[in-house]
Structure formats: structure tokens, C-alpha cells
Tab-separated table of C-alpha atoms in Angstrom:
chain	number	residue	atom	x	y	z
U	46	UNK	CA	45.804	1.118	15.408
U	47	UNK	CA	42.250	1.273	16.621
U	48	UNK	CA	41.486	-0.612	19.777
U	49	UNK	CA	39.460	-3.793	19.307
U	50	UNK	CA	37.430	-2.901	22.368
U	51	UNK	CA	35.987	0.118	20.516
U	52	UNK	CA	34.602	-2.152	17.807
U	53	UNK	CA	33.066	-4.467	20.357
U	54	UNK	CA	31.447	-1.593	22.217
U	55	UNK	CA	29.795	-0.536	18.967
U	56	UNK	CA	28.295	-3.997	18.633
U	57	UNK	CA	26.969	-3.808	22.179
U	58	UNK	CA	25.292	-0.444	21.579
U	59	UNK	CA	22.105	-0.328	23.643
U	60	UNK	CA	19.062	-1.688	21.845
U	61	UNK	CA	16.026	0.374	21.097
U	62	UNK	CA	12.812	-1.187	22.385
U	63	UNK	CA	10.913	0.538	19.601
U	64	UNK	CA	13.016	-1.309	17.001
U	65	UNK	CA	12.622	-4.621	18.803
U	66	UNK	CA	8.868	-4.324	18.531
U	67	UNK	CA	9.081	-3.553	14.815
U	68	UNK	CA	11.501	-6.346	13.756
U	69	UNK	CA	8.658	-8.105	11.944
U	70	UNK	CA	8.328	-5.097	9.653
U	71	UNK	CA	12.017	-5.250	8.735
U	72	UNK	CA	11.447	-8.867	7.775
U	73	UNK	CA	8.475	-7.869	5.648
U	74	UNK	CA	10.695	-5.448	3.730
U	75	UNK	CA	13.321	-8.179	3.329
U	76	UNK	CA	10.662	-10.553	1.972
U	77	UNK	CA	9.698	-8.071	-0.754
U	78	UNK	CA	13.320	-7.858	-1.896
U	79	UNK	CA	13.699	-11.630	-1.683
U	80	UNK	CA	10.629	-12.169	-3.875
U	81	UNK	CA	11.952	-9.798	-6.502
U	82	UNK	CA	15.407	-11.401	-6.595
U	83	UNK	CA	14.472	-15.074	-6.327
U	84	UNK	CA	11.089	-15.200	-8.009
U	85	UNK	CA	11.386	-12.144	-10.286
U	86	UNK	CA	8.077	-10.860	-8.988
U	87	UNK	CA	7.200	-7.359	-10.115
U	88	UNK	CA	7.445	-5.709	-6.697
U	89	UNK	CA	7.578	-1.944	-7.309
U	90	UNK	CA	10.523	0.035	-5.976
U	91	UNK	CA	7.885	2.325	-4.445
U	92	UNK	CA	6.595	-0.514	-2.254
U	93	UNK	CA	10.043	-1.588	-1.110
U	94	UNK	CA	10.987	1.951	-0.128
U	95	UNK	CA	7.739	2.267	1.823
U	96	UNK	CA	8.286	-1.080	3.586
U	97	UNK	CA	11.789	-0.042	4.703
U	98	UNK	CA	10.632	3.334	5.973
U	99	UNK	CA	7.595	1.821	7.664
U	100	UNK	CA	9.829	-0.688	9.457
U	101	UNK	CA	12.145	2.110	10.554
U	102	UNK	CA	9.202	4.076	11.961
U	103	UNK	CA	7.545	1.076	13.591
U	104	UNK	CA	4.548	0.691	11.288
U	105	UNK	CA	3.382	4.252	11.873
U	106	UNK	CA	3.003	5.540	8.303
U	107	UNK	CA	0.028	5.125	6.018
U	108	UNK	CA	0.549	3.330	2.708
U	109	UNK	CA	-2.595	4.730	1.102
U	110	UNK	CA	-1.612	8.313	1.929
U	111	UNK	CA	1.900	7.648	0.611
U	112	UNK	CA	0.543	6.317	-2.695
U	113	UNK	CA	-2.015	9.079	-2.960
U	114	UNK	CA	0.654	11.785	-2.815
U	115	UNK	CA	2.824	9.963	-5.353
U	116	UNK	CA	-0.201	9.656	-7.634
U	117	UNK	CA	-0.863	13.383	-7.239
U	118	UNK	CA	2.727	14.248	-8.180
U	119	UNK	CA	2.612	11.857	-11.129
U	120	UNK	CA	-0.596	13.436	-12.438
U	121	UNK	CA	0.874	16.930	-12.115
U	122	UNK	CA	3.989	15.863	-14.015
U	123	UNK	CA	1.911	14.442	-16.836
U	124	UNK	CA	0.274	17.842	-17.212
U	125	UNK	CA	3.628	19.626	-16.933
U	126	UNK	CA	5.068	17.362	-19.626
U	127	UNK	CA	2.609	18.768	-22.152
U	128	UNK	CA	4.597	22.011	-22.031
U	129	UNK	CA	7.961	20.278	-22.448
U	130	UNK	CA	6.578	18.194	-25.320
U	131	UNK	CA	6.596	21.367	-27.424
U	132	UNK	CA	10.391	21.273	-27.684
U	133	UNK	CA	11.448	17.781	-26.559
U	134	UNK	CA	11.680	15.171	-29.342
U	135	UNK	CA	9.927	12.365	-27.464
U	136	UNK	CA	7.215	11.945	-24.846
U	137	UNK	CA	9.691	10.178	-22.561
U	138	UNK	CA	12.094	13.122	-22.615
U	139	UNK	CA	9.218	15.526	-21.954
U	140	UNK	CA	8.232	13.458	-18.901
U	141	UNK	CA	11.824	13.289	-17.633
U	142	UNK	CA	12.252	17.032	-18.000
U	143	UNK	CA	8.983	17.546	-16.155
U	144	UNK	CA	10.237	15.406	-13.248
U	145	UNK	CA	13.500	17.366	-13.198
U	146	UNK	CA	11.568	20.620	-13.048
U	147	UNK	CA	10.240	19.649	-9.600
U	148	UNK	CA	13.788	20.020	-8.301
U	149	UNK	CA	14.614	23.476	-9.665
U	150	UNK	CA	11.417	25.454	-10.185
U	151	UNK	CA	8.119	25.959	-8.357
U	152	UNK	CA	5.223	24.097	-9.908
U	153	UNK	CA	2.019	22.258	-9.124
U	154	UNK	CA	3.775	18.980	-8.315
U	155	UNK	CA	5.983	20.447	-5.573
U	156	UNK	CA	3.316	22.778	-4.127
U	157	UNK	CA	5.094	25.842	-5.475
U	158	UNK	CA	8.478	25.161	-3.864
U	159	UNK	CA	11.222	23.052	-5.501
U	160	UNK	CA	12.236	19.846	-3.751
U	161	UNK	CA	15.456	20.796	-2.001
U	162	UNK	CA	18.367	19.296	-0.127
U	163	UNK	CA	18.393	19.500	3.657
U	164	UNK	CA	21.979	20.494	4.465
U	165	UNK	CA	21.896	19.479	8.117
U	166	UNK	CA	24.164	16.398	8.371
U	167	UNK	CA	23.704	16.130	12.144
U	168	UNK	CA	19.921	15.768	11.848
U	169	UNK	CA	20.180	12.128	10.898
U	170	UNK	CA	21.490	11.220	14.321
U	171	UNK	CA	18.754	13.060	16.169
U	172	UNK	CA	15.679	13.109	13.974
U	173	UNK	CA	14.208	9.759	12.907
U	174	UNK	CA	12.293	11.138	9.937
U	175	UNK	CA	15.348	12.723	8.311
U	176	UNK	CA	16.128	11.370	4.843
U	177	UNK	CA	12.854	9.512	4.275
U	178	UNK	CA	10.797	9.716	1.079
U	179	UNK	CA	7.704	9.997	3.259
U	180	UNK	CA	9.236	13.070	4.917
U	181	UNK	CA	10.144	14.559	1.534
U	182	UNK	CA	6.551	14.140	0.405
U	183	UNK	CA	5.371	16.050	3.477
U	184	UNK	CA	8.020	18.774	3.720
U	185	UNK	CA	9.583	19.143	0.265
U	186	UNK	CA	13.047	18.735	1.814
U	187	UNK	CA	15.203	15.658	1.421
U	188	UNK	CA	18.648	14.130	1.129
U	189	UNK	CA	20.754	12.288	-1.417
U	190	UNK	CA	18.663	9.248	-0.515
U	191	UNK	CA	15.103	10.520	-0.553
U	192	UNK	CA	15.451	12.993	-3.446
U	193	UNK	CA	16.712	10.483	-6.067
U	194	UNK	CA	14.518	7.723	-4.638
U	195	UNK	CA	11.429	9.853	-5.251
U	196	UNK	CA	12.647	10.657	-8.768
U	197	UNK	CA	13.010	6.941	-9.480
U	198	UNK	CA	9.603	6.132	-7.969
U	199	UNK	CA	7.853	8.766	-10.082
U	200	UNK	CA	9.724	7.726	-13.236
U	201	UNK	CA	8.638	4.128	-12.673
U	202	UNK	CA	5.048	5.244	-12.208
U	203	UNK	CA	5.239	7.152	-15.497
U	204	UNK	CA	6.889	4.250	-17.310
U	205	UNK	CA	10.085	6.133	-18.234
U	206	UNK	CA	13.667	4.954	-17.799
U	207	UNK	CA	15.666	6.659	-15.050
U	208	UNK	CA	18.372	5.018	-12.991
U	209	UNK	CA	19.725	5.504	-9.512
U	210	UNK	CA	23.490	5.818	-9.771
U	211	UNK	CA	26.045	5.541	-7.018
U	212	UNK	CA	28.943	7.751	-5.970
U	213	UNK	CA	30.704	7.289	-2.621
U	214	UNK	CA	27.898	7.368	-0.022
U	215	UNK	CA	25.759	9.313	-2.476
U	216	UNK	CA	22.998	8.700	-5.023
U	217	UNK	CA	22.014	10.676	-8.110
U	218	UNK	CA	19.945	10.028	-11.247
U	219	UNK	CA	21.107	9.141	-14.740
U	220	UNK	CA	19.020	8.843	-17.885
U	221	UNK	CA	19.449	8.812	-21.635
U	222	UNK	CA	18.075	11.345	-24.090
U	223	UNK	CA	16.496	10.482	-27.440
U	224	UNK	CA	19.915	10.326	-29.110
U	225	UNK	CA	21.254	7.836	-26.569
U	226	UNK	CA	23.439	10.334	-24.708
U	227	UNK	CA	23.654	9.860	-20.947
U	228	UNK	CA	22.843	12.673	-18.528
U	229	UNK	CA	23.503	12.998	-14.787
U	230	UNK	CA	20.789	14.763	-12.813
U	231	UNK	CA	21.905	15.787	-9.343
U	232	UNK	CA	18.682	15.884	-7.353
U	233	UNK	CA	20.359	17.546	-4.369
U	234	UNK	CA	21.154	20.545	-6.573
U	235	UNK	CA	18.265	20.386	-8.989
U	236	UNK	CA	20.514	20.487	-12.023
U	237	UNK	CA	22.397	18.428	-14.562
U	238	UNK	CA	26.072	17.859	-13.819
U	239	UNK	CA	28.887	16.475	-15.905
U	240	UNK	CA	30.497	13.243	-14.741
U	241	UNK	CA	33.686	15.235	-14.171
U	242	UNK	CA	31.867	17.582	-11.779
U	243	UNK	CA	30.383	14.698	-9.767
U	244	UNK	CA	33.758	12.988	-9.531
U	245	UNK	CA	35.357	16.187	-8.271
U	246	UNK	CA	32.574	16.958	-5.811
U	247	UNK	CA	32.594	13.477	-4.257
U	248	UNK	CA	36.340	12.830	-4.410
U	249	UNK	CA	35.758	9.641	-6.350
U	250	UNK	CA	38.866	7.571	-7.132
U	251	UNK	CA	39.410	5.920	-10.565
U	252	UNK	CA	39.247	2.321	-9.293
U	253	UNK	CA	35.581	2.650	-8.372
U	254	UNK	CA	34.768	3.946	-11.853
U	255	UNK	CA	36.668	1.208	-13.692
U	256	UNK	CA	34.943	-1.494	-11.629
U	257	UNK	CA	31.558	0.138	-12.410
U	258	UNK	CA	30.764	0.270	-8.713
U	259	UNK	CA	30.331	4.020	-9.085
U	260	UNK	CA	29.088	6.261	-11.898
U	261	UNK	CA	27.266	3.409	-13.684
U	262	UNK	CA	23.449	3.213	-13.862
U	263	UNK	CA	22.036	0.620	-11.465
U	264	UNK	CA	19.874	-1.504	-13.714
U	265	UNK	CA	17.189	-4.117	-13.167
U	266	UNK	CA	17.464	-6.333	-10.134
U	267	UNK	CA	20.781	-4.816	-9.124
U	268	UNK	CA	18.657	-2.066	-7.601
U	269	UNK	CA	17.827	-4.598	-4.891
U	270	UNK	CA	21.429	-4.292	-3.665
U	271	UNK	CA	20.671	-0.638	-2.939
U	272	UNK	CA	17.467	-1.665	-1.172
U	273	UNK	CA	19.227	-4.253	0.987
U	274	UNK	CA	21.886	-1.735	1.974
U	275	UNK	CA	19.146	0.771	2.745
U	276	UNK	CA	17.294	-1.799	4.853
U	277	UNK	CA	20.426	-2.624	6.857
U	278	UNK	CA	21.141	1.067	7.325
U	279	UNK	CA	17.624	1.654	8.683
U	280	UNK	CA	18.016	-1.394	10.936
U	281	UNK	CA	21.342	-0.166	12.298
U	282	UNK	CA	20.034	3.338	12.972
U	283	UNK	CA	17.223	1.885	15.082
U	284	UNK	CA	19.008	-0.974	16.838
U	285	UNK	CA	22.675	0.007	16.902
U	286	UNK	CA	23.453	-3.414	15.376
U	287	UNK	CA	25.416	-3.743	12.189
U	288	UNK	CA	26.111	-7.416	12.723
U	289	UNK	CA	23.537	-10.016	13.744
U	290	UNK	CA	21.379	-12.732	12.195
U	291	UNK	CA	19.175	-10.265	10.317
U	292	UNK	CA	21.998	-8.248	8.777
U	293	UNK	CA	23.687	-11.486	7.694
U	294	UNK	CA	20.461	-12.576	6.039
U	295	UNK	CA	20.413	-9.297	4.094
U	296	UNK	CA	24.000	-9.086	2.892
U	297	UNK	CA	24.190	-12.797	2.083
U	298	UNK	CA	21.115	-12.472	-0.134
U	299	UNK	CA	22.627	-9.549	-2.031
U	300	UNK	CA	26.091	-11.085	-2.388
U	301	UNK	CA	24.588	-14.315	-3.735
U	302	UNK	CA	23.342	-12.372	-6.766
U	303	UNK	CA	25.977	-9.606	-6.890
U	304	UNK	CA	29.195	-10.899	-5.272
U	305	UNK	CA	31.268	-7.814	-6.122
U	306	UNK	CA	28.781	-5.220	-4.923
U	307	UNK	CA	29.338	-2.730	-2.114
U	308	UNK	CA	27.500	-5.151	0.192
U	309	UNK	CA	30.984	-6.587	0.739
U	310	UNK	CA	31.387	-3.826	3.322
U	311	UNK	CA	28.725	-5.533	5.468
U	312	UNK	CA	30.454	-8.897	5.143
U	313	UNK	CA	33.725	-7.238	6.151
U	314	UNK	CA	32.198	-5.421	9.136
U	315	UNK	CA	30.503	-8.616	10.320
U	316	UNK	CA	33.544	-10.881	10.071
U	317	UNK	CA	35.844	-8.253	11.561
U	318	UNK	CA	33.524	-7.615	14.489
U	319	UNK	CA	33.212	-11.331	15.278
U	320	UNK	CA	36.997	-11.722	15.070
U	321	UNK	CA	37.649	-8.740	17.321
U	322	UNK	CA	35.117	-9.904	19.890
U	323	UNK	CA	36.758	-13.336	20.078
U	324	UNK	CA	40.163	-11.701	20.380
U	325	UNK	CA	39.015	-9.441	23.189
U	326	UNK	CA	37.641	-12.441	25.055
U	327	UNK	CA	41.120	-13.965	24.736
U	328	UNK	CA	42.658	-10.841	26.252
U	329	UNK	CA	43.945	-9.318	23.006
U	330	UNK	CA	43.076	-5.641	22.609
U	331	UNK	CA	45.227	-4.663	19.619
U	332	UNK	CA	44.151	-5.772	16.157
U	333	UNK	CA	47.736	-5.819	14.883
U	334	UNK	CA	48.517	-8.658	17.303
U	335	UNK	CA	46.167	-11.007	15.440
U	336	UNK	CA	48.247	-11.146	12.266
U	337	UNK	CA	50.800	-13.573	13.696
U	338	UNK	CA	48.762	-15.101	16.499
U	339	UNK	CA	48.423	-18.896	16.027
U	340	UNK	CA	44.770	-18.928	17.129
U	341	UNK	CA	43.645	-15.998	14.996
U	342	UNK	CA	45.994	-15.749	12.017
U	343	UNK	CA	43.806	-17.666	9.532
U	344	UNK	CA	40.650	-15.786	10.507
U	345	UNK	CA	42.543	-12.489	10.362
U	346	UNK	CA	43.785	-13.271	6.847
U	347	UNK	CA	40.241	-14.113	5.726
U	348	UNK	CA	39.004	-10.743	6.973
U	349	UNK	CA	41.907	-9.001	5.249
U	350	UNK	CA	41.024	-10.788	2.000
U	351	UNK	CA	37.531	-9.250	2.142
U	352	UNK	CA	39.041	-5.824	2.742
U	353	UNK	CA	41.278	-6.313	-0.281
U	354	UNK	CA	38.235	-7.235	-2.396
U	355	UNK	CA	36.615	-3.980	-1.313
U	356	UNK	CA	39.769	-2.104	-2.271
U	357	UNK	CA	39.888	-3.859	-5.641
U	358	UNK	CA	36.424	-2.599	-6.596
U	359	UNK	CA	37.264	0.888	-5.353
U	360	UNK	CA	34.819	1.071	-2.473
U	361	UNK	CA	35.081	4.335	-0.539
U	362	UNK	CA	33.494	4.890	2.849
U	363	UNK	CA	32.628	8.352	4.117
U	364	UNK	CA	33.415	9.906	7.449
U	365	UNK	CA	31.647	12.911	8.942
U	366	UNK	CA	34.561	14.976	7.635
U	367	UNK	CA	34.043	13.623	4.103
U	368	UNK	CA	30.362	14.526	4.231
U	369	UNK	CA	31.097	18.018	5.507
U	370	UNK	CA	33.616	18.504	2.692
U	371	UNK	CA	31.106	17.315	0.105
U	372	UNK	CA	28.430	19.697	1.386
U	373	UNK	CA	30.896	22.569	1.252
U	374	UNK	CA	31.990	21.593	-2.264
U	375	UNK	CA	28.358	21.458	-3.345
U	376	UNK	CA	27.587	24.882	-1.906
U	377	UNK	CA	30.652	26.335	-3.625
U	378	UNK	CA	29.637	24.762	-6.925
U	379	UNK	CA	26.147	26.236	-6.754
U	380	UNK	CA	27.605	29.691	-6.060
U	381	UNK	CA	30.018	29.376	-8.985
U	382	UNK	CA	27.384	27.991	-11.392
U	383	UNK	CA	24.117	29.669	-10.312
U	384	UNK	CA	22.229	29.113	-13.586
U	385	UNK	CA	23.452	25.638	-14.459
U	386	UNK	CA	20.194	23.708	-14.081
U	387	UNK	CA	19.342	22.772	-17.638
């Protein structure tokens, strides 16, 4: 059993002065999401992604430059789509294929080098720009966050339907063709994959599929759950805090609209951390002791109930080992299927 003191030390992780100065920008990003959920305002996904990244980097990136590069890519894809329109049945499919082409062949939109996956999992801990859409726009290299996020941003700009879809700790793109058939586009590989392949690569369990937590297109305002999780992730990476007033504000907003979403993990982490801190203050350092303790039993059972809700929807968290295994699986798949990009 893990020591409670370890959990409490995580909460007391030293704060970053840089993040403290930029807390107002995190709140600005939260406000954009709030307006979209509560007031149904048409706040573009592009703007929310920028606000989160700008908060993470302390208001150091330029919105106009960000939009200008997205506009450039969008214009290039419109021209590229003219070629695909010769054999695609609809303009929308031609545009979608043109976006996909940026991830597997050199063209004008990607400056002659396909957008590619940065397979350096340790970078995220040491390099603040790792995994950002703004970094992808500058370098052409991204992650399973920035690569599908950019796809979604460009699709929105072009007015075509493409959806971010979730696997355990991983995002990819799904869209329909003109016949209504669904396709999975794995932006980290630059190719279409079957659902079976994605399930095998990520180690996805059936419960998460049946609950539609994973492998189902994230539609409409449910995308704001992804944004809230992304905002809390950026906040944690800068502050070391995964439980405080701001994170509660975020997960409570998301759970109000989507009570069975993966934001339950934040509720669980928060309640468990508070419980463990109180227990440590009472001189209890083993979590297993709380189950039958008269002062903590009810609170312990409430935390366990949240964990069981997470289990019931099939939520899977990833460790460093899980990520390393996924990256290896992905590399092996590419070697075994070198031409599978159409």
C-alpha cells in the first residue's frame, strides 16, 4: 500500500513563481470554456487552445502570429483539396484528405515536411514547449495532443466535421466519409487505423468502449471536457498542484455538464488527497488503516465510491511504463505496415 505521506508531498510540490504570476491567464482560459458551456457562445476551439497554451507560457505567445500560421495552413489545404476533389465524391472529403496529407507527405502546408510525432516522452518534464500546438506550428513536430488538436482546429476553420476521439491518455481523429462510414486517423502516425489496431496499440479494455468514454467521437460541447482536462494538466505542470481552488473550479464545471466523464479522476484525486492529508495530520500514514477508522471511515468510503465510478466507465490511467509500451507498439506497427497511410 502506498504511503499517504507520498501523496501529501506531491500536493506540497514547490510552486513555480512563473505560474503564480500567470494565474490570471489560466482564469481567462477557464472563462472561455465557461462561456461556451453556460451561454453557448461560439468560442472557437482554436481560441481556447491558444488561451491554455498562453497561460502555460505566461502570456508570452502572440495570438496574431498563431492565427496567421493557421490561416496559411488553411489556405494551402484549400488549394491541395482541388487535387483530391478529382477522385473524392464530396468537397468535404477532399478537404479532409488534404488535411490528412499534411501528416504523411511533404506539401506546401507543412513546409515540405510532414507533421510528425516527437517520440521523446521525457521531454515533457524538462521542456515547457513540448506538446503545444504553437510549438507544432513552429517546428512541425508534435504529440498526441498537439497533432490532433491542430487537425481539429484546421477542420473547424474549413467548416468540415472532424472529431477528437479519446483512447487511454491519447487523442486521435475520427470522421465520416460520404457514405457515413467512420474512419480513424492516427495523427501520430499519419495514417488511417482500424479500431482494432488502436485498441491493441493502447491496451484499451472493453469497459471503456461500452461506456463510450473511449473510441467515441467527442461531439459538440463535450469537447469542453477535453479542454478543462487540458487546462488542469497545464496548470499542474506549472504549479505542481493537482488539487486547489482553481482545479476544483475546473472539474466541477465539467462534471456539472458531463457527470460520467473522465474528469471524475480529478474529483477522485482531490478528495483522496484531502483525506490523506487529514489522516497524516492525525498520525495515520497507511491508507488501509482508514477503512475501519471511526473518524475517517465515511470519508474513505466516499472516496472509494468515486474510484468505483471511474472503474465502471472503464477509465484507464497511464504510467511512464504504459507510455513507453505504447511508443514501442507504435514503432513496431509502422515497421510492419510501412505503406498503410491511406
